[in-house]
Coordinates of C-alpha atoms in Angstrom, one line a residue:
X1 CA 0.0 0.0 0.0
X2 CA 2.5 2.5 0.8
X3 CA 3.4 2.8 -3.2
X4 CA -0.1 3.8 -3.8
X5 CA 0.0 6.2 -1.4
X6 CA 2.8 8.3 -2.8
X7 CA 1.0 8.8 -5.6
X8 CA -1.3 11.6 -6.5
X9 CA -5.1 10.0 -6.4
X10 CA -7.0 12.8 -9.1
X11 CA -4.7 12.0 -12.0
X12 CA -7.0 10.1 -15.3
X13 CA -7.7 6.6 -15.3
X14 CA -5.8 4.7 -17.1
X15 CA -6.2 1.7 -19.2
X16 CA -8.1 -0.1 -16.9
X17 CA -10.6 3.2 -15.7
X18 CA -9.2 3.0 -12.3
X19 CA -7.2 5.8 -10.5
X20 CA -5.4 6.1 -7.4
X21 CA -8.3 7.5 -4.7
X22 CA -9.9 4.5 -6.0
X23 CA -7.6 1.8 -4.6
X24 CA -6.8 3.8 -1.8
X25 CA -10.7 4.1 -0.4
X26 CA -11.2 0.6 -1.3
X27 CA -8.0 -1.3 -0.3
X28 CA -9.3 -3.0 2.6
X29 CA -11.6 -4.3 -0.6
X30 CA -9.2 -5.1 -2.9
X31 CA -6.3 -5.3 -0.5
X32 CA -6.3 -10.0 -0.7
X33 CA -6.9 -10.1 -4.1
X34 CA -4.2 -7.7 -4.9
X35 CA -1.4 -8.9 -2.6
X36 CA -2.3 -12.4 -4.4
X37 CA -1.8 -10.9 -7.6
X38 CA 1.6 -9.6 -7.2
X39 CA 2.5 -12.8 -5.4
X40 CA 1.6 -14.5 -8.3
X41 CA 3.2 -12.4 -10.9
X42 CA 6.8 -12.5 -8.6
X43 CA 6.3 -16.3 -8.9
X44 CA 6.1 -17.1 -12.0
X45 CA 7.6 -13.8 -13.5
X46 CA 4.7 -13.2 -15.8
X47 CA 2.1 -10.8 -15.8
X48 CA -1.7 -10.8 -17.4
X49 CA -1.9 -9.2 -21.1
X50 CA -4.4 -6.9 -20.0
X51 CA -2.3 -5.7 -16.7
X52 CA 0.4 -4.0 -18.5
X53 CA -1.4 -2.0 -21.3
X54 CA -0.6 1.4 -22.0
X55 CA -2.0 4.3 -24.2
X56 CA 0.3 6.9 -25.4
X57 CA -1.5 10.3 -26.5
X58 CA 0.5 12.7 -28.7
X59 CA -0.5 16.1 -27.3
X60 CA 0.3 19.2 -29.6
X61 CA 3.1 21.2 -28.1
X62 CA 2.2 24.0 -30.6
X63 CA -0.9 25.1 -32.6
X64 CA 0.2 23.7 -35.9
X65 CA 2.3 21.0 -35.2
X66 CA 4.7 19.2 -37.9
X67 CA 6.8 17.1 -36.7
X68 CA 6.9 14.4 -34.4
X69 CA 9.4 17.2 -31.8
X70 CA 6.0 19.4 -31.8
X71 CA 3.8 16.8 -30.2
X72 CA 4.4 15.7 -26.3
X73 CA 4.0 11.9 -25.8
X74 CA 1.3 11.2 -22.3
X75 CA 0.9 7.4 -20.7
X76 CA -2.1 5.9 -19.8
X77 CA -0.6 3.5 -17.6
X78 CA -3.3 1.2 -15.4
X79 CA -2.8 2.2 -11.6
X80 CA -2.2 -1.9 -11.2
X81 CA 0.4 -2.3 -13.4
X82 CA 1.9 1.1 -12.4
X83 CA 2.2 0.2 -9.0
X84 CA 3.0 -3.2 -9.4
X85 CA 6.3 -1.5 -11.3
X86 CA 7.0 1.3 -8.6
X87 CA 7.3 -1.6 -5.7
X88 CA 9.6 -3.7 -8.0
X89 CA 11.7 -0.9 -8.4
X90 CA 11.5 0.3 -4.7
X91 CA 12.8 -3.5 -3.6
X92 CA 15.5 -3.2 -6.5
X93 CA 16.8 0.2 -5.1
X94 CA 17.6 -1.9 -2.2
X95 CA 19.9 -4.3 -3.8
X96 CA 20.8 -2.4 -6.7
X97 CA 24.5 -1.1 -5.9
X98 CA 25.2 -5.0 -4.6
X99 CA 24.4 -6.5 -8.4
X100 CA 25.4 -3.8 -10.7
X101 CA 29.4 -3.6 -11.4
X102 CA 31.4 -0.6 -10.3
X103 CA 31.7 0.2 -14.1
X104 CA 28.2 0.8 -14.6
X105 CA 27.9 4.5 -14.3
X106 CA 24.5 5.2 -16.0
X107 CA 21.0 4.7 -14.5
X108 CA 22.5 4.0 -11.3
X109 CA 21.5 6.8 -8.5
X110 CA 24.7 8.7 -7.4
X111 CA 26.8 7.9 -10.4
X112 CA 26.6 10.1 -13.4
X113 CA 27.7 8.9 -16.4
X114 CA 29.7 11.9 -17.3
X115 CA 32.0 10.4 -14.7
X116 CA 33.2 7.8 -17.5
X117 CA 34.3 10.3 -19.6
X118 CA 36.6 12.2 -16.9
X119 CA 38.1 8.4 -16.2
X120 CA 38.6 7.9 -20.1
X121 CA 40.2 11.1 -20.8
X122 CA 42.5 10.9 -17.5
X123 CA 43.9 7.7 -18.6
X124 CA 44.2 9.0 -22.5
X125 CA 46.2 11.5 -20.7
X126 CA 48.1 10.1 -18.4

């Protein structure tokens, strides 16, 4: 529960009509069924088709738009799947400087990957 609850609950449905306030005023509800669902999905690593569907609206940027640079992509991602992703990567942060090398400077929180670059040209110049 505490992913849903770091989430803003007035934001659109997504793909399957359901938004935040709703699981939140109903998780006592849904709260089983859910918890059985996520279970499931760590055990056998897959998830349902409809779970993870996701709309992506191209929203004009400008009044005449172009090219693809003068449209702004939006998700429509289900609150389900969306918050069966944020926990995932909440447990990863945990472990996530214990399985990824040293080397890997990119997408890693507290390395930059500029940092490569500084490395690479102090050894070209050393």
């Amino acid at each position: 529960m505490g992913s849903f609850m770091e989430c803003d609950g007035d934001k659109v449905p997504g793909p399957d009509d359901l938004n935040v306030n709703f699981v939140k005023s109903n998780w006592e509800i849904i709260k089983v069924d859910f918890m059985n669902f996520k279970s499931d999905i760590f055990t056998d690593g897959s998830v349902v088709r409809h779970v993870n569907k996701t709309f992506v609206a191209l929203i004009p940027k400008v009044r005449n738009p172009l090219s693809l640079k003068d449209y702004m992509p939006i998700r429509l991602v289900g609150v389900i799947y969306k918050k069966l992703a944020k926990g995932l990567a909440n447990r990863l942060k945990k472990v996530l400087n214990s399985v990824v090398s040293p080397n890997q400077m990119a997408f890693v929180k507290d390395r930059q990957i500029m940092d490569s670059f500084v490395i690479a040209e102090e050894i070209i110049h050393f």
